[in-house]
Amino acid sequence: MQLTERQLSLKDTLPSGQCFRFSEQNGIWTVKAGVGENFRVLKVSQSDLSPITDDPFWARFFDLDTDYENLKAEFSTISPLMKRACDYAPGIRILNQDPWEALCSFVVSQNNNIKRIMGIIERMCSFYGNGAFPTAKALASAKEDDLRMLGLGFRAPYIVNTARSVCEGEIDLEKLRSMEIEQARAILMKVKGIGPKVADCALLFGLHRLDCFPMDVWMKRVMASCFPGQDKSIFGPCAGVAQQYLFHFARTSGYFDDKE
DNA sequence: CACCAGGCAGTGC
DNA sequence: GCACTGCATGGT
């Protein structure tokens, strides 16, 4: 299978705020993914995507089985701005990350910026995971002071709460994959430290629930400015994908720089 | 110094 | 139900 940049763009997908363990140097992208023993490292360049297409793990990670051309065509009929967002970065895809890694990462993300999130997660991985993303079990027994030392601040107890809920089975992540979406959100949000935004990101990026539509500060700007009085329902059953095009466009294009 | 970052919990009304 | 505030930390 031969992929074009329009079908998969590394530079538009990896730094679009979905995942936090990647870097780029001289055109070579390094992506780290997976928890504990399932840890994997990918090295790939845009000019040769065969390390992704030839490896089922990374093919799944980059969601190669979903037809984004149809989705973009549908989205583009919604409004000129939605079409513009699709054309701006057509090679964005929704990553299929480990559910625990996604959930934990987005607990870290709250009221934080992407650069600092990446640093914190990297320190958590070396301190608790020997390079791999730490297991829920490892973090369930972490000391809050240690977590604060890594820069987690007020999120330290949230991480421990979340890890314990997963370990003790109050949250069964795999069951959330097929559950009624509102019920799945409600289960996640029972944990102190998980609100609607973190729950939606975990479901979208960790459990591939494309119906989730995370509303962060950028998406609130987009909706208020471009779709006033509307909600995610105008984007259909895969609203989460539309969300990602809009989020990336809003954050990197400069279009919203001087809009309240 | 202020304000912000892929928010959330707590409080008051 | 909705509006407001404090929160750790590092960057502008």
mmCIF file of C-alpha atoms (C1' of nucleotides) in Angstrom:
data_model
loop_
_atom_site.group_PDB
_atom_site.id
_atom_site.type_symbol
_atom_site.label_atom_id
_atom_site.label_comp_id
_atom_site.label_asym_id
_atom_site.label_seq_id
_atom_site.Cartn_x
_atom_site.Cartn_y
_atom_site.Cartn_z
ATOM 1 C CA MET A 1 0.000 0.000 0.000
ATOM 2 C CA GLN A 2 1.326 3.407 -1.017
ATOM 3 C CA LEU A 3 0.223 6.403 1.035
ATOM 4 C CA THR A 4 0.365 10.040 -0.015
ATOM 5 C CA GLU A 5 0.838 12.955 2.363
ATOM 6 C CA ARG A 6 -2.775 13.875 1.710
ATOM 7 C CA GLN A 7 -3.740 10.507 3.223
ATOM 8 C CA LEU A 8 -1.316 10.592 6.120
ATOM 9 C CA SER A 9 0.678 13.630 7.100
ATOM 10 C CA LEU A 10 3.082 13.034 9.956
ATOM 11 C CA LYS A 11 3.645 16.715 10.612
ATOM 12 C CA ASP A 12 -0.081 17.450 10.796
ATOM 13 C CA THR A 13 -1.071 14.353 12.748
ATOM 14 C CA LEU A 14 1.613 13.878 15.382
ATOM 15 C CA PRO A 15 1.854 17.482 16.669
ATOM 16 C CA SER A 16 -1.916 18.022 16.553
ATOM 17 C CA GLY A 17 -2.328 17.484 20.268
ATOM 18 C CA GLN A 18 -3.453 13.858 20.212
ATOM 19 C CA CYS A 19 -0.282 12.199 21.418
ATOM 20 C CA PHE A 20 2.668 13.450 23.385
ATOM 21 C CA ARG A 21 5.555 11.075 22.746
ATOM 22 C CA PHE A 22 7.161 12.002 19.457
ATOM 23 C CA SER A 23 9.994 14.088 18.084
ATOM 24 C CA GLU A 24 11.397 15.060 14.720
ATOM 25 C CA GLN A 25 14.941 15.571 13.558
ATOM 26 C CA ASN A 26 16.090 16.108 9.979
ATOM 27 C CA GLY A 27 12.866 14.734 8.608
ATOM 28 C CA ILE A 28 12.965 11.583 10.715
ATOM 29 C CA TRP A 29 10.059 11.199 13.118
ATOM 30 C CA THR A 30 10.401 9.124 16.256
ATOM 31 C CA VAL A 31 7.137 7.951 17.811
ATOM 32 C CA LYS A 32 6.914 6.080 21.093
ATOM 33 C CA ALA A 33 3.703 4.310 22.048
ATOM 34 C CA GLY A 34 2.448 1.577 24.302
ATOM 35 C CA VAL A 35 2.278 0.748 27.969
ATOM 36 C CA GLY A 36 4.750 -1.435 29.849
ATOM 37 C CA GLU A 37 5.668 -4.533 27.893
ATOM 38 C CA ASN A 38 3.749 -3.288 24.855
ATOM 39 C CA PHE A 39 6.090 -0.365 24.364
ATOM 40 C CA ARG A 40 7.090 0.290 20.747
ATOM 41 C CA VAL A 41 9.335 2.805 19.000
ATOM 42 C CA LEU A 42 8.838 3.891 15.397
ATOM 43 C CA LYS A 43 11.266 5.749 13.178
ATOM 44 C CA VAL A 44 9.760 6.954 9.942
ATOM 45 C CA SER A 45 9.959 9.751 7.382
ATOM 46 C CA GLN A 46 7.200 11.245 5.273
ATOM 47 C CA SER A 47 8.989 10.161 2.096
ATOM 48 C CA ASP A 48 8.884 6.490 3.102
ATOM 49 C CA LEU A 49 5.893 5.424 5.166
ATOM 50 C CA SER A 50 6.517 1.702 4.750
ATOM 51 C CA PRO A 51 7.478 1.263 8.437
ATOM 52 C CA ILE A 52 3.826 2.142 9.097
ATOM 53 C CA THR A 53 2.106 0.361 6.243
ATOM 54 C CA ASP A 54 4.177 -2.808 6.720
ATOM 55 C CA ASP A 55 3.611 -3.159 10.465
ATOM 56 C CA PRO A 56 0.112 -3.990 11.748
ATOM 57 C CA PHE A 57 0.757 -2.257 15.064
ATOM 58 C CA TRP A 58 1.587 1.082 13.458
ATOM 59 C CA ALA A 59 -0.989 0.658 10.703
ATOM 60 C CA ARG A 60 -3.591 0.412 13.427
ATOM 61 C CA PHE A 61 -2.014 3.257 15.402
ATOM 62 C CA PHE A 62 -2.365 5.569 12.407
ATOM 63 C CA ASP A 63 -5.885 4.278 11.705
ATOM 64 C CA LEU A 64 -5.202 3.154 8.161
ATOM 65 C CA ASP A 65 -8.470 1.227 7.931
ATOM 66 C CA THR A 66 -10.694 4.299 8.185
ATOM 67 C CA ASP A 67 -11.682 6.115 4.991
ATOM 68 C CA TYR A 68 -10.942 9.769 5.657
ATOM 69 C CA GLU A 69 -11.615 10.903 2.083
ATOM 70 C CA ASN A 70 -15.317 10.236 2.503
ATOM 71 C CA LEU A 71 -15.395 11.976 5.862
ATOM 72 C CA LYS A 72 -13.618 15.062 4.545
ATOM 73 C CA ALA A 73 -15.981 15.218 1.584
ATOM 74 C CA GLU A 74 -18.947 15.125 3.961
ATOM 75 C CA PHE A 75 -17.467 17.709 6.316
ATOM 76 C CA SER A 76 -16.639 20.045 3.445
ATOM 77 C CA THR A 77 -20.317 20.425 2.600
ATOM 78 C CA ILE A 78 -21.123 21.760 6.081
ATOM 79 C CA SER A 79 -19.610 25.212 5.738
ATOM 80 C CA PRO A 80 -16.812 27.067 3.915
ATOM 81 C CA LEU A 81 -14.741 27.186 7.085
ATOM 82 C CA MET A 82 -15.101 23.464 7.655
ATOM 83 C CA LYS A 83 -13.959 22.849 4.094
ATOM 84 C CA ARG A 84 -11.049 25.207 4.664
ATOM 85 C CA ALA A 85 -10.001 23.275 7.783
ATOM 86 C CA CYS A 86 -10.106 19.993 5.852
ATOM 87 C CA ASP A 87 -8.051 21.439 2.989
ATOM 88 C CA TYR A 88 -5.607 23.074 5.385
ATOM 89 C CA ALA A 89 -4.349 19.744 6.754
ATOM 90 C CA PRO A 90 -6.005 16.897 4.850
ATOM 91 C CA GLY A 91 -3.500 14.325 6.097
ATOM 92 C CA ILE A 92 -4.654 14.415 9.726
ATOM 93 C CA ARG A 93 -5.870 11.116 11.142
ATOM 94 C CA ILE A 94 -7.230 10.133 14.536
ATOM 95 C CA LEU A 95 -4.624 8.004 16.283
ATOM 96 C CA ASN A 96 -5.457 4.692 17.899
ATOM 97 C CA GLN A 97 -3.546 4.924 21.156
ATOM 98 C CA ASP A 98 -3.502 2.643 24.147
ATOM 99 C CA PRO A 99 -6.595 3.541 26.205
ATOM 100 C CA TRP A 100 -4.738 3.881 29.494
ATOM 101 C CA GLU A 101 -1.951 5.916 27.952
ATOM 102 C CA ALA A 102 -4.481 8.290 26.391
ATOM 103 C CA LEU A 103 -6.555 8.632 29.551
ATOM 104 C CA CYS A 104 -3.543 9.268 31.755
ATOM 105 C CA SER A 105 -1.961 11.666 29.250
ATOM 106 C CA PHE A 106 -5.071 13.805 29.078
ATOM 107 C CA VAL A 107 -5.348 13.961 32.843
ATOM 108 C CA VAL A 108 -1.883 15.510 32.673
ATOM 109 C CA SER A 109 -3.022 17.867 29.919
ATOM 110 C CA GLN A 110 -5.568 19.828 31.919
ATOM 111 C CA ASN A 111 -4.817 23.546 32.241
ATOM 112 C CA ASN A 112 -1.409 22.847 30.735
ATOM 113 C CA ASN A 113 0.342 23.468 27.432
ATOM 114 C CA ILE A 114 1.446 20.846 24.963
ATOM 115 C CA LYS A 115 5.175 21.422 25.302
ATOM 116 C CA ARG A 116 5.052 21.076 29.044
ATOM 117 C CA ILE A 117 2.715 18.088 28.867
ATOM 118 C CA MET A 118 5.285 16.315 26.704
ATOM 119 C CA GLY A 119 8.062 17.008 29.193
ATOM 120 C CA ILE A 120 6.040 15.760 32.160
ATOM 121 C CA ILE A 121 4.992 12.578 30.366
ATOM 122 C CA GLU A 122 8.558 11.893 29.297
ATOM 123 C CA ARG A 123 9.709 12.189 32.925
ATOM 124 C CA MET A 124 6.882 9.915 34.086
ATOM 125 C CA CYS A 125 7.944 7.318 31.527
ATOM 126 C CA SER A 126 11.557 7.286 32.621
ATOM 127 C CA PHE A 127 10.760 7.414 36.336
ATOM 128 C CA TYR A 128 7.941 4.833 36.411
ATOM 129 C CA GLY A 129 8.112 2.991 33.091
ATOM 130 C CA ASN A 130 11.762 2.441 32.266
ATOM 131 C CA GLY A 131 11.064 4.324 29.034
ATOM 132 C CA ALA A 132 7.683 2.773 28.353
ATOM 133 C CA PHE A 133 4.497 4.532 29.364
ATOM 134 C CA PRO A 134 3.925 3.509 33.003
ATOM 135 C CA THR A 135 1.257 0.944 33.761
ATOM 136 C CA ALA A 136 -1.798 1.906 35.794
ATOM 137 C CA LYS A 137 -0.485 -0.403 38.485
ATOM 138 C CA ALA A 138 2.810 1.467 38.697
ATOM 139 C CA LEU A 139 1.057 4.813 39.062
ATOM 140 C CA ALA A 140 -1.569 3.510 41.476
ATOM 141 C CA SER A 141 1.172 3.084 44.046
ATOM 142 C CA ALA A 142 3.095 6.255 43.144
ATOM 143 C CA LYS A 143 3.745 8.847 45.834
ATOM 144 C CA GLU A 144 2.149 12.189 45.224
ATOM 145 C CA ASP A 145 5.328 13.986 46.208
ATOM 146 C CA ASP A 146 7.257 12.090 43.550
ATOM 147 C CA LEU A 147 4.674 13.046 40.958
ATOM 148 C CA ARG A 148 4.881 16.673 42.012
ATOM 149 C CA MET A 149 8.627 16.456 41.615
ATOM 150 C CA LEU A 150 8.067 15.544 37.972
ATOM 151 C CA GLY A 151 6.024 18.725 37.538
ATOM 152 C CA LEU A 152 2.491 17.412 37.868
ATOM 153 C CA GLY A 153 1.437 19.997 40.428
ATOM 154 C CA PHE A 154 -2.214 19.811 41.452
ATOM 155 C CA ARG A 155 -2.731 16.949 38.997
ATOM 156 C CA ALA A 156 -0.687 14.532 41.112
ATOM 157 C CA PRO A 157 -3.636 13.171 43.111
ATOM 158 C CA TYR A 158 -5.737 13.034 39.940
ATOM 159 C CA ILE A 159 -3.220 10.657 38.364
ATOM 160 C CA VAL A 160 -3.224 8.384 41.391
ATOM 161 C CA ASN A 161 -7.042 8.413 41.573
ATOM 162 C CA THR A 162 -7.321 7.517 37.914
ATOM 163 C CA ALA A 163 -4.723 4.752 38.126
ATOM 164 C CA ARG A 164 -6.464 3.211 41.128
ATOM 165 C CA SER A 165 -9.871 3.291 39.442
ATOM 166 C CA VAL A 166 -8.428 1.404 36.499
ATOM 167 C CA CYS A 167 -6.556 -1.104 38.679
ATOM 168 C CA GLU A 168 -9.488 -1.785 40.930
ATOM 169 C CA GLY A 169 -11.839 -2.261 38.014
ATOM 170 C CA GLU A 170 -14.157 0.696 38.621
ATOM 171 C CA ILE A 171 -13.098 1.694 35.136
ATOM 172 C CA ASP A 172 -12.895 -1.183 32.669
ATOM 173 C CA LEU A 173 -11.403 0.633 29.695
ATOM 174 C CA GLU A 174 -12.120 -2.056 27.122
ATOM 175 C CA LYS A 175 -15.788 -2.127 28.058
ATOM 176 C CA LEU A 176 -16.025 1.579 27.264
ATOM 177 C CA ARG A 177 -15.196 0.825 23.639
ATOM 178 C CA SER A 178 -18.686 -0.397 22.825
ATOM 179 C CA MET A 179 -20.731 1.181 25.595
ATOM 180 C CA GLU A 180 -23.380 3.863 25.137
ATOM 181 C CA ILE A 181 -21.340 7.028 24.868
ATOM 182 C CA GLU A 182 -22.997 9.003 27.651
ATOM 183 C CA GLN A 183 -22.626 6.053 29.983
ATOM 184 C CA ALA A 184 -18.961 5.685 29.092
ATOM 185 C CA ARG A 185 -18.343 9.369 29.809
ATOM 186 C CA ALA A 186 -20.203 9.140 33.097
ATOM 187 C CA ILE A 187 -18.056 6.225 34.258
ATOM 188 C CA LEU A 188 -14.851 8.099 33.512
ATOM 189 C CA MET A 189 -16.123 11.301 35.105
ATOM 190 C CA LYS A 190 -16.777 9.610 38.432
ATOM 191 C CA VAL A 191 -13.048 9.934 39.086
ATOM 192 C CA LYS A 192 -11.956 13.131 40.774
ATOM 193 C CA GLY A 193 -9.739 14.749 38.158
ATOM 194 C CA ILE A 194 -11.584 13.556 35.060
ATOM 195 C CA GLY A 195 -14.079 16.014 33.604
ATOM 196 C CA PRO A 196 -15.917 16.105 30.263
ATOM 197 C CA LYS A 197 -12.937 17.245 28.222
ATOM 198 C CA VAL A 198 -10.498 14.646 29.533
ATOM 199 C CA ALA A 199 -13.128 11.920 29.228
ATOM 200 C CA ASP A 200 -13.842 12.824 25.609
ATOM 201 C CA CYS A 201 -10.156 12.895 24.689
ATOM 202 C CA ALA A 202 -9.580 9.503 26.287
ATOM 203 C CA LEU A 203 -12.552 8.062 24.412
ATOM 204 C CA LEU A 204 -11.600 9.640 21.087
ATOM 205 C CA PHE A 205 -7.851 9.067 21.078
ATOM 206 C CA GLY A 206 -7.662 5.939 23.223
ATOM 207 C CA LEU A 207 -10.825 4.026 22.397
ATOM 208 C CA HIS A 208 -11.451 5.366 18.908
ATOM 209 C CA ARG A 209 -14.873 6.702 19.808
ATOM 210 C CA LEU A 210 -15.180 9.015 16.822
ATOM 211 C CA ASP A 211 -18.479 10.319 18.179
ATOM 212 C CA CYS A 212 -16.678 12.206 20.958
ATOM 213 C CA PHE A 213 -16.131 15.919 20.459
ATOM 214 C CA PRO A 214 -13.694 17.338 23.027
ATOM 215 C CA MET A 215 -14.376 21.003 23.775
ATOM 216 C CA ASP A 216 -11.180 22.715 24.862
ATOM 217 C CA VAL A 217 -10.483 26.454 24.822
ATOM 218 C CA TRP A 218 -9.713 26.379 21.088
ATOM 219 C CA MET A 219 -12.851 24.497 20.120
ATOM 220 C CA LYS A 220 -14.934 26.869 22.234
ATOM 221 C CA ARG A 221 -13.495 29.733 20.193
ATOM 222 C CA VAL A 222 -14.205 27.913 16.928
ATOM 223 C CA MET A 223 -17.778 27.066 17.829
ATOM 224 C CA ALA A 224 -18.635 30.498 19.221
ATOM 225 C CA SER A 225 -17.104 32.292 16.266
ATOM 226 C CA CYS A 226 -18.008 30.036 13.322
ATOM 227 C CA PHE A 227 -20.940 27.888 14.414
ATOM 228 C CA PRO A 228 -22.858 30.093 16.869
ATOM 229 C CA GLY A 229 -25.765 28.365 18.549
ATOM 230 C CA GLN A 230 -24.779 25.025 17.029
ATOM 231 C CA ASP A 231 -23.297 21.914 18.585
ATOM 232 C CA LYS A 232 -21.424 18.793 17.540
ATOM 233 C CA SER A 233 -24.523 17.252 15.978
ATOM 234 C CA ILE A 234 -24.013 19.269 12.788
ATOM 235 C CA PHE A 235 -20.866 17.214 12.129
ATOM 236 C CA GLY A 236 -22.599 13.843 12.222
ATOM 237 C CA PRO A 237 -21.613 10.545 13.843
ATOM 238 C CA CYS A 238 -17.859 11.104 13.367
ATOM 239 C CA ALA A 239 -17.844 14.584 14.852
ATOM 240 C CA GLY A 240 -14.610 13.832 16.649
ATOM 241 C CA VAL A 241 -12.757 13.721 13.348
ATOM 242 C CA ALA A 242 -14.183 17.097 12.345
ATOM 243 C CA GLN A 243 -13.129 18.374 15.732
ATOM 244 C CA GLN A 244 -9.525 17.421 15.025
ATOM 245 C CA TYR A 245 -9.410 19.275 11.695
ATOM 246 C CA LEU A 246 -10.929 22.336 13.341
ATOM 247 C CA PHE A 247 -8.684 22.171 16.388
ATOM 248 C CA HIS A 248 -5.527 21.933 14.301
ATOM 249 C CA PHE A 249 -6.659 24.703 11.959
ATOM 250 C CA ALA A 250 -7.599 26.999 14.833
ATOM 251 C CA ARG A 251 -4.401 26.454 16.723
ATOM 252 C CA THR A 252 -1.857 26.645 13.908
ATOM 253 C CA SER A 253 -3.290 28.660 11.010
ATOM 254 C CA GLY A 254 -3.388 32.044 12.732
ATOM 255 C CA TYR A 255 -7.020 32.458 11.691
ATOM 256 C CA PHE A 256 -8.191 32.933 15.270
ATOM 257 C CA ASP A 257 -5.236 34.904 16.586
ATOM 258 C CA ASP A 258 -7.104 38.181 16.978
ATOM 259 C CA LYS A 259 -10.611 36.837 17.477
ATOM 260 C CA GLU A 260 -11.567 37.354 21.104
ATOM 261 C "C1'" DC B 1 4.033 42.247 36.978
ATOM 262 C "C1'" DA B 2 0.077 40.026 34.410
ATOM 263 C "C1'" DC B 3 -1.911 36.366 31.636
ATOM 264 C "C1'" DC B 4 -2.175 31.779 29.384
ATOM 265 C "C1'" DA B 5 -2.032 26.644 28.676
ATOM 266 C "C1'" DG B 6 -6.263 20.570 24.665
ATOM 267 C "C1'" DG B 7 -9.767 21.788 32.830
ATOM 268 C "C1'" DC B 8 -11.485 20.490 37.000
ATOM 269 C "C1'" DA B 9 -13.513 20.728 41.734
ATOM 270 C "C1'" DG B 10 -15.631 23.489 44.981
ATOM 271 C "C1'" DT B 11 -18.681 27.115 46.199
ATOM 272 C "C1'" DG B 12 -22.514 30.306 45.861
ATOM 273 C "C1'" DC B 13 -26.662 31.617 43.882
ATOM 274 C "C1'" DG C 1 -28.783 24.678 36.199
ATOM 275 C "C1'" DC C 2 -24.875 28.601 35.547
ATOM 276 C "C1'" DA C 3 -20.933 31.868 36.998
ATOM 277 C "C1'" DC C 4 -16.978 32.380 39.505
ATOM 278 C "C1'" DT C 5 -12.430 31.062 41.744
ATOM 279 C "C1'" DG C 6 -8.156 28.568 43.153
ATOM 280 C "C1'" DC C 7 -4.997 25.530 41.553
ATOM 281 C "C1'" DA C 8 1.122 24.043 40.241
ATOM 282 C "C1'" DT C 9 4.144 25.140 36.910
ATOM 283 C "C1'" DG C 10 6.660 27.310 33.223
ATOM 284 C "C1'" DG C 11 6.467 30.308 29.328
ATOM 285 C "C1'" DT C 12 5.452 34.904 27.228
#
